[in-house]
CSV table of C-alpha atoms in Angstrom, one decimal:
chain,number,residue,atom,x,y,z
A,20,UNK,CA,-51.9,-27.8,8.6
A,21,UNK,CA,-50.3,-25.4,11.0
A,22,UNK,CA,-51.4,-22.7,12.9
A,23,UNK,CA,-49.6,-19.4,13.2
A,24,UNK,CA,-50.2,-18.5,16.6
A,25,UNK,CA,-48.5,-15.1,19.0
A,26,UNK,CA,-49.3,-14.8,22.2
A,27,UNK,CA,-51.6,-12.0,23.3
A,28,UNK,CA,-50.3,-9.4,26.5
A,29,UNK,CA,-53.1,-11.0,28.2
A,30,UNK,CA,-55.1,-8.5,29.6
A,31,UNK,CA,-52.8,-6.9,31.4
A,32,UNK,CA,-53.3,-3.6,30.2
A,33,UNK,CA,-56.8,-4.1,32.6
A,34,UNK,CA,-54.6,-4.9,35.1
A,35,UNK,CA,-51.6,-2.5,35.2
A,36,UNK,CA,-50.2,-3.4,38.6
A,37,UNK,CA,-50.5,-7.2,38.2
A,38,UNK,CA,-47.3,-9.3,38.2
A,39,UNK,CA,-47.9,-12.4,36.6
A,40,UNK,CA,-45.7,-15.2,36.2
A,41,UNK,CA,-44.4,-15.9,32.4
A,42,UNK,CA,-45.7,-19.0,30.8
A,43,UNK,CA,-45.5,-21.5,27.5
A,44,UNK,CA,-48.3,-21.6,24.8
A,45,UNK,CA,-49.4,-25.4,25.6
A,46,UNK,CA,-50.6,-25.1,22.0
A,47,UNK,CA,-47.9,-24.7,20.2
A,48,UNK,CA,-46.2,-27.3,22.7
A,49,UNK,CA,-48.9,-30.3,21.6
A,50,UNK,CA,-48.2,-29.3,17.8
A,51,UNK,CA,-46.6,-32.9,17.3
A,52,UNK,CA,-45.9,-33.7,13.8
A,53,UNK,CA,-45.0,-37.2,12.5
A,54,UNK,CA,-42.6,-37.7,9.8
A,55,UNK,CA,-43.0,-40.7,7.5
A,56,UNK,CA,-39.7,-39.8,5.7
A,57,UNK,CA,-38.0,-39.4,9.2
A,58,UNK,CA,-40.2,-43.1,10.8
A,59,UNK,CA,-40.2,-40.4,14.0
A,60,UNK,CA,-42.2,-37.4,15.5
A,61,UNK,CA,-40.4,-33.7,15.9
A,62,UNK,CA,-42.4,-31.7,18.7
A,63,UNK,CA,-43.0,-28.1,19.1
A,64,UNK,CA,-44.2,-25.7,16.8
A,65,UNK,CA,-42.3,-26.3,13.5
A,66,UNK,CA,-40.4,-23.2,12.0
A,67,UNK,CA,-40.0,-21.7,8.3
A,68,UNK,CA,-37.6,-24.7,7.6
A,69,UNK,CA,-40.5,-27.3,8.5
A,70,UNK,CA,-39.4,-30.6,9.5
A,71,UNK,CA,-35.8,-30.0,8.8
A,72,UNK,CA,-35.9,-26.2,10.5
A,73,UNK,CA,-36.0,-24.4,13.7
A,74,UNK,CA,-38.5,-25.4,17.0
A,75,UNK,CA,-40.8,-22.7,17.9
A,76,UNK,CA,-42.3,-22.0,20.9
A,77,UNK,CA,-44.1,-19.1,22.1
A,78,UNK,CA,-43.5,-17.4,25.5
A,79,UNK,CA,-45.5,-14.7,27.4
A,80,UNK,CA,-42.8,-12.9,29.4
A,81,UNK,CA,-45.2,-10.2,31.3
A,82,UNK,CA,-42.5,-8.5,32.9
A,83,UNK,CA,-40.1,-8.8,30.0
A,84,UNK,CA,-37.4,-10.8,28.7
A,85,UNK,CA,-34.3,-9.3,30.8
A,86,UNK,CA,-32.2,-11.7,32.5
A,87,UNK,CA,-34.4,-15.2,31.2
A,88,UNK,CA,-31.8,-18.0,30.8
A,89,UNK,CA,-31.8,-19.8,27.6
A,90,UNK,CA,-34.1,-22.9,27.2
A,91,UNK,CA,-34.3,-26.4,27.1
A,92,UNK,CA,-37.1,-28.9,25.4
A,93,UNK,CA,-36.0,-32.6,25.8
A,94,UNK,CA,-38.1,-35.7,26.5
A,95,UNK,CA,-37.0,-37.8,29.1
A,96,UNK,CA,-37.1,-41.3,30.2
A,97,UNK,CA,-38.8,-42.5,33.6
A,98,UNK,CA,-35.6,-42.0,35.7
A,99,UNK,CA,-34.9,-38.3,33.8
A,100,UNK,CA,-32.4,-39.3,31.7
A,101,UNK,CA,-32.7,-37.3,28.5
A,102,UNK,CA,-34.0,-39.4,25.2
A,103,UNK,CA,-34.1,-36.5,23.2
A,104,UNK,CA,-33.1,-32.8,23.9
A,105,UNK,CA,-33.1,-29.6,21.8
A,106,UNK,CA,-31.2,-26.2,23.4
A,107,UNK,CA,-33.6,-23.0,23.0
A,108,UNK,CA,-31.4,-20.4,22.5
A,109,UNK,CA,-32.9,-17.6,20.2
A,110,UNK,CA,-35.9,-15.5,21.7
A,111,UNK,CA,-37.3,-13.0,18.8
A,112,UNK,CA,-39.7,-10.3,19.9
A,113,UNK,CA,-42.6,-10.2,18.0
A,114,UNK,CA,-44.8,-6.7,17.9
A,115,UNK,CA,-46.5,-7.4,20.9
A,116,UNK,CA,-44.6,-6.3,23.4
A,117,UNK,CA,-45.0,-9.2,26.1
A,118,UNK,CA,-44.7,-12.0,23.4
A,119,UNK,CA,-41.3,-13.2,22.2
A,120,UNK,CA,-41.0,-16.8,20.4
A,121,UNK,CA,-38.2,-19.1,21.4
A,122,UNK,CA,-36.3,-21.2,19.3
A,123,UNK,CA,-34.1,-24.2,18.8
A,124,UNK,CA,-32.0,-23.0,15.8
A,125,UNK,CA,-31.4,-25.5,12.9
A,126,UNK,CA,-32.2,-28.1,14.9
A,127,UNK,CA,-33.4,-31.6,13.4
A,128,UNK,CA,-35.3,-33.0,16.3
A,129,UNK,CA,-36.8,-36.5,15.6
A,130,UNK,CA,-37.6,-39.0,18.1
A,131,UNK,CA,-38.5,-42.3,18.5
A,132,UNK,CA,-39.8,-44.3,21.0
A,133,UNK,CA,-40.2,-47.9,23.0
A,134,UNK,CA,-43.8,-49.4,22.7
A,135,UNK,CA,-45.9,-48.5,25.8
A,136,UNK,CA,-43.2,-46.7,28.1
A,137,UNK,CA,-43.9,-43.8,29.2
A,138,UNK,CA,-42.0,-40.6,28.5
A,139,UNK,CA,-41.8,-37.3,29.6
A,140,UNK,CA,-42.1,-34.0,27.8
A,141,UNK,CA,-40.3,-30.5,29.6
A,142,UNK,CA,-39.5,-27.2,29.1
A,143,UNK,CA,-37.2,-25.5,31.3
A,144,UNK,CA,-35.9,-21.9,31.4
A,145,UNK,CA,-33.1,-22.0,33.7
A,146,UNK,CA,-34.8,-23.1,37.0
A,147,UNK,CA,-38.1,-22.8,36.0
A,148,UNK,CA,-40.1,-25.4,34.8
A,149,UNK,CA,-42.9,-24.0,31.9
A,150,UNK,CA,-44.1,-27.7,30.1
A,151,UNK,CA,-44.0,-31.0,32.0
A,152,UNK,CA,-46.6,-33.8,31.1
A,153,UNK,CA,-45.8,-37.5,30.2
A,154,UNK,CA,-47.2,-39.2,27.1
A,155,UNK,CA,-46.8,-42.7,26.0
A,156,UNK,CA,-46.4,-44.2,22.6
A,157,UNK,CA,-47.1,-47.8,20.5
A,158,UNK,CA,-44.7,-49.2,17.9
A,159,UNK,CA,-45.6,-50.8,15.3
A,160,UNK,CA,-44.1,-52.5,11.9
A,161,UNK,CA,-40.7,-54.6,11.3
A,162,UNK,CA,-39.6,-56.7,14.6
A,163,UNK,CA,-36.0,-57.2,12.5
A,164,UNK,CA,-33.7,-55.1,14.6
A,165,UNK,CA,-32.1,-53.7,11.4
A,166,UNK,CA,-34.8,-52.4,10.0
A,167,UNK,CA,-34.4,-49.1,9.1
A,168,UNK,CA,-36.7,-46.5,11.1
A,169,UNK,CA,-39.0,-45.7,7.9
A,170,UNK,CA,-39.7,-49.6,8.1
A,171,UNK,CA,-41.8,-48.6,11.6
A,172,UNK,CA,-44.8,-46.3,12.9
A,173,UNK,CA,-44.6,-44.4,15.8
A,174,UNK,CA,-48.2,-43.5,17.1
A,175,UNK,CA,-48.8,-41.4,20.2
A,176,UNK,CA,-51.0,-43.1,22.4
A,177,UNK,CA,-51.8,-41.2,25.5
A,178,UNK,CA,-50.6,-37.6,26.7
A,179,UNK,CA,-52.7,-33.8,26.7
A,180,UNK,CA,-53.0,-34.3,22.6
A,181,UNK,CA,-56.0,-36.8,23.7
A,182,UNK,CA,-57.5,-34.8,26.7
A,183,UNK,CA,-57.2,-31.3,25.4
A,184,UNK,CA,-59.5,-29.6,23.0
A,185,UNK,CA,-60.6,-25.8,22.1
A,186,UNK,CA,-62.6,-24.0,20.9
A,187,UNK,CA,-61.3,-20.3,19.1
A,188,UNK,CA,-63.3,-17.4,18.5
A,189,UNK,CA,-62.6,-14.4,16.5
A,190,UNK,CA,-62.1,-11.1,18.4
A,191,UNK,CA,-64.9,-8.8,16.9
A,192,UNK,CA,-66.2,-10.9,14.0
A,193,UNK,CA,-69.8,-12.3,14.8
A,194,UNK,CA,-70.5,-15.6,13.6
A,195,UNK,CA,-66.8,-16.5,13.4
A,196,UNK,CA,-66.2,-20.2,16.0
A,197,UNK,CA,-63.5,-22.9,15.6
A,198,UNK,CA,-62.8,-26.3,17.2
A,199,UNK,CA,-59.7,-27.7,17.5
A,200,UNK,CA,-58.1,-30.7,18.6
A,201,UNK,CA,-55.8,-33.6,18.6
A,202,UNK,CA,-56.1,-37.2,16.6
A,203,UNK,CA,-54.2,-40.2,16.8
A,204,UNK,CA,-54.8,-41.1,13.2
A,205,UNK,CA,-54.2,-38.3,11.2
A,206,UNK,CA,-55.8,-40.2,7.9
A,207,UNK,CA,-59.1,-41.0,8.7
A,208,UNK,CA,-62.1,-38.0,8.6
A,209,UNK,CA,-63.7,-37.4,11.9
A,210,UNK,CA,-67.3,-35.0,13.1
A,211,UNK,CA,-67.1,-33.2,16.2
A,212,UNK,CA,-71.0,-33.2,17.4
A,213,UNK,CA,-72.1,-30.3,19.9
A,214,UNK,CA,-75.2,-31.4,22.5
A,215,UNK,CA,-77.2,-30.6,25.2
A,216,UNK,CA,-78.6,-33.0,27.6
A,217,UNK,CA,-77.6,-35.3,25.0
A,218,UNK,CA,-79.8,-33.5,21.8
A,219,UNK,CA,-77.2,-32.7,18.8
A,220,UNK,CA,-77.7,-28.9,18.5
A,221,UNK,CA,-74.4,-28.3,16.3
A,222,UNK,CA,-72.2,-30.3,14.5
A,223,UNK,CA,-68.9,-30.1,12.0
A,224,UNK,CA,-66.9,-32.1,9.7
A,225,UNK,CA,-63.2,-32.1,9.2
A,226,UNK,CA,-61.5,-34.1,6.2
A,227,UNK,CA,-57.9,-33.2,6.6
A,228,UNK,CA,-55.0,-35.8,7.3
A,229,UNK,CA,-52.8,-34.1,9.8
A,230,UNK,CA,-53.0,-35.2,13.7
A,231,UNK,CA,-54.1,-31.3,14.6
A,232,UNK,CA,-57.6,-31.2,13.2
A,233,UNK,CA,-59.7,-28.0,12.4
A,234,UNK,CA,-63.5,-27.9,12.1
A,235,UNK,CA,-63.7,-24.5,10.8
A,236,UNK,CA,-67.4,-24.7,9.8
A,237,UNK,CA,-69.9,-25.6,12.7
A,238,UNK,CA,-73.5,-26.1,11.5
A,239,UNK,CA,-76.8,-26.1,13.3
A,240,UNK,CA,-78.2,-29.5,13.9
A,241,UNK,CA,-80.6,-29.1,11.2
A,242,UNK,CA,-78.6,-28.6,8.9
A,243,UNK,CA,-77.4,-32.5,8.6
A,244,UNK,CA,-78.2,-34.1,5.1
A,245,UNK,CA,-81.5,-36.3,5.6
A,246,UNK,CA,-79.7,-39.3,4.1
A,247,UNK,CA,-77.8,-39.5,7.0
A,248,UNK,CA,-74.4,-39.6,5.3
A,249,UNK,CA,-71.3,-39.0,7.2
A,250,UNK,CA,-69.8,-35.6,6.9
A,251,UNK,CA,-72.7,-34.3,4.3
A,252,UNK,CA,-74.3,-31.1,5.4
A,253,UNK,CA,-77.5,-29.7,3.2
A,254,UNK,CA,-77.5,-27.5,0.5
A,255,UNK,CA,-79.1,-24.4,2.9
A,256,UNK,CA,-76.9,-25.5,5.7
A,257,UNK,CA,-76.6,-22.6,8.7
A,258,UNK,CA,-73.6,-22.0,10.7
A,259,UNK,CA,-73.8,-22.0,14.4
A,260,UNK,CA,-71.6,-19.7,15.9
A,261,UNK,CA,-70.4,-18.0,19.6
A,262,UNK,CA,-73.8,-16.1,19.4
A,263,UNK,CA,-75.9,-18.9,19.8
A,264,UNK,CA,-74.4,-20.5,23.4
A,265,UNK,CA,-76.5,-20.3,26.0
A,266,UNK,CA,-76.1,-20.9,30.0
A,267,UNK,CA,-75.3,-24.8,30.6
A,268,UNK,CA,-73.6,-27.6,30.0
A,269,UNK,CA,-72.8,-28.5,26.5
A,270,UNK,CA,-71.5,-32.5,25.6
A,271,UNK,CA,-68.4,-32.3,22.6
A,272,UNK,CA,-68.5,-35.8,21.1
A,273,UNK,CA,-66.1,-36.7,18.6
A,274,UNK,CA,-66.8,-39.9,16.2
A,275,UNK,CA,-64.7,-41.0,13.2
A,276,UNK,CA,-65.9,-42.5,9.9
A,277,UNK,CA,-66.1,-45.7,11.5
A,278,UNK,CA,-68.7,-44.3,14.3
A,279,UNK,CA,-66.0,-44.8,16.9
A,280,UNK,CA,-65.8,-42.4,19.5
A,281,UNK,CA,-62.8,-40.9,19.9
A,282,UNK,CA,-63.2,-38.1,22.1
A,283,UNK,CA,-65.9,-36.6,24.8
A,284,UNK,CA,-65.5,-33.4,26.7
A,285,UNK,CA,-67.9,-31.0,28.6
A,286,UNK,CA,-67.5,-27.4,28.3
A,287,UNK,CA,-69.8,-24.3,30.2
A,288,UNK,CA,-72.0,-22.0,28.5
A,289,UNK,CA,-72.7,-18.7,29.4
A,290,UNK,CA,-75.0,-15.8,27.6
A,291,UNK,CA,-73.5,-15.9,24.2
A,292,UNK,CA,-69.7,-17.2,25.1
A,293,UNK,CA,-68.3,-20.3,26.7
A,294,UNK,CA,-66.9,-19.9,30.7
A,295,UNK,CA,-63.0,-19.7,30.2
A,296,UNK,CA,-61.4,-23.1,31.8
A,297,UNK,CA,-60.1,-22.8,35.7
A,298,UNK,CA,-56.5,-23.5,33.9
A,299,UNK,CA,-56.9,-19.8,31.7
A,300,UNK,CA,-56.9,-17.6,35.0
A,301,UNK,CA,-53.8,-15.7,34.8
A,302,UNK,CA,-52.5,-16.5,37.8
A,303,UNK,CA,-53.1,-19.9,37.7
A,304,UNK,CA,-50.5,-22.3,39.1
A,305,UNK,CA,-48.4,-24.6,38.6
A,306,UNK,CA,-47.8,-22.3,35.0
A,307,UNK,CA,-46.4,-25.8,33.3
A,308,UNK,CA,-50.2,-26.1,33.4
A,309,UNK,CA,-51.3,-23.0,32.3
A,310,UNK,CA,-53.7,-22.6,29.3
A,311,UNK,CA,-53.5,-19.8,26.8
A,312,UNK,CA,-57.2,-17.6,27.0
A,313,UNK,CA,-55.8,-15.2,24.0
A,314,UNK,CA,-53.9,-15.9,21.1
A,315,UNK,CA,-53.1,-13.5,18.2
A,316,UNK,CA,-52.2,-13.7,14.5
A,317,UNK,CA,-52.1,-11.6,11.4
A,318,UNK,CA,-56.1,-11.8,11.5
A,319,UNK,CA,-56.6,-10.3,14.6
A,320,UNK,CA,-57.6,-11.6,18.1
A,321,UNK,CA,-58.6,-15.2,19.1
A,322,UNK,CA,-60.4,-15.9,22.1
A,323,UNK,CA,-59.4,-19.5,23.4
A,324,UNK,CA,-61.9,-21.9,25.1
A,325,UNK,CA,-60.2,-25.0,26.5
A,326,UNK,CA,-62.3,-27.9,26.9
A,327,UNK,CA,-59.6,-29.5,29.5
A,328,UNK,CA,-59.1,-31.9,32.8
A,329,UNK,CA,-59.2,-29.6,36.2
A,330,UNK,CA,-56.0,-30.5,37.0
């Protein structure tokens, strides 16, 4: 599953005089994909050529793209060294006239990694510094050293995939909400459940087998099957939507089939829309941890709601 996502101007037609600093699209930065052909993971938004093709990562360039130096995306080792490195060279406009997407041109980017050291992801244009985070990783499979890499599994273990969550609303159509987020095990089905002072009020159900999972339907509490049985909503279920948030603090609980929690986040209501996260003001700094509020695709206008750490 892969999202098609362009980068909005950002509101700065509301702001004319603003200057803003440019930044990354974190989420096309955590799109992680693991190959089982490969035994390895390729990161950053994957290109027409898919696992074999170009890296794509978006870029909001307020003040335009004159005199931006080309790009790197590598991850490092604890003392900087690069473990792997791709050069972004291409930036392609797109019709938004702040949004251009950067790419690492017929590059086959595939990494693998040493169980439980940590590594660091970047981004760098020129000087500037647009993705930094670390991220660690578990090995598992053959311990014969001439094993081939498909003989091995490379998991991701910690890093923003596991701490970072969203929820996406459609610009204009009502009754329109998404949640997203991040697995480590792409192959088993999770529910996302939605509470208040710890009373389910929403919840979804997501059977896909690809690390990024989207719960595309959210359903009112009362709209769970009475038998109780994972993922099974009834027959008259009723979507809960954007409409339906309310002041105060709502609980995000993630379980898999198991009944294994695998992921709990807060996130603030306000009359009919969730309070953006700290991270989403536009000037927010340092921008290497700056989160999208506005993403666009060929549907029209997506309002982001991060459900996020502060800092």
């Amino acid at each position: 599953m892969r999202l098609t996502l362009l980068l909005l101007s950002l509101l700065v037609a509301a702001a004319p005089h603003a200057q803003y600093a440019p930044a990354a699209d974190f989420a096309s930065v955590l799109q992680a994909t693991y190959s089982s052909r490969h035994g390895a993971y390729q990161y950053g938004r994957l290109g027409s050529g898919g696992l074999e093709g170009n890296i794509d990562v978006d870029l909001w360039l307020p003040n335009g793209a004159a005199g931006l130096e080309p790009g790197t995306l590598a991850v490092l080792y604890p003392d900087g060294s690069p473990h792997a490195y791709a050069a972004m060279t291409t930036l392609n406009t797109t019709d938004l006239s702040s949004v251009f997407v950067l790419s690492g041109d017929d590059v086959t980017w595939t990494t693998t990694f040493e169980d439980g050291l940590e590594y660091r992801f970047v981004l760098t244009m020129g000087d500037d510094l647009y993705v930094d985070f670390p991220f660690t990783a578990s090995v598992s499979g053959s311990d014969d050293p001439y094993t081939t890499s498909d003989d091995k599994t490379w998991a991701l273990e910690t890093g923003p995939w596991f701490t970072h969550s969203m929820f996406q609303q459609r610009e204009g159509q009502v009754g329109y909400l998404q949640y997203l987020m991040w697995v480590r095990d792409g192959s088993q089905d999770h529910e996302v459940s939605i509470r208040r002072d710890g009373q389910e009020i929403a919840w979804s159900f997501d059977d896909g087998d690809h690390p990024m999972r989207t719960f595309d339907r959210i359903y009112t509490a009362a709209s769970r099957h009475s038998d109780g049985t994972f993922g099974k909503p009834t027959t008259d279920r009723e979507r809960w939507s954007l409409e339906d948030v309310t002041p105060g603090t709502y609980q995000v609980v993630v379980t898999n089939a198991d009944g294994d929690v695998v992921q709990e986040q807060t996130i603030e209501g306000g009359d009919g829309t969730f309070i953006p996260h700290t991270r989403s003001a536009l000037d927010y700094q340092p921008r290497s941890r700056f989160l999208m509020p506005i993403q666009a695709g060929s549907s029209g206008q997506l309002n982001l709601f991060w459900l996020a750490p502060d800092e």
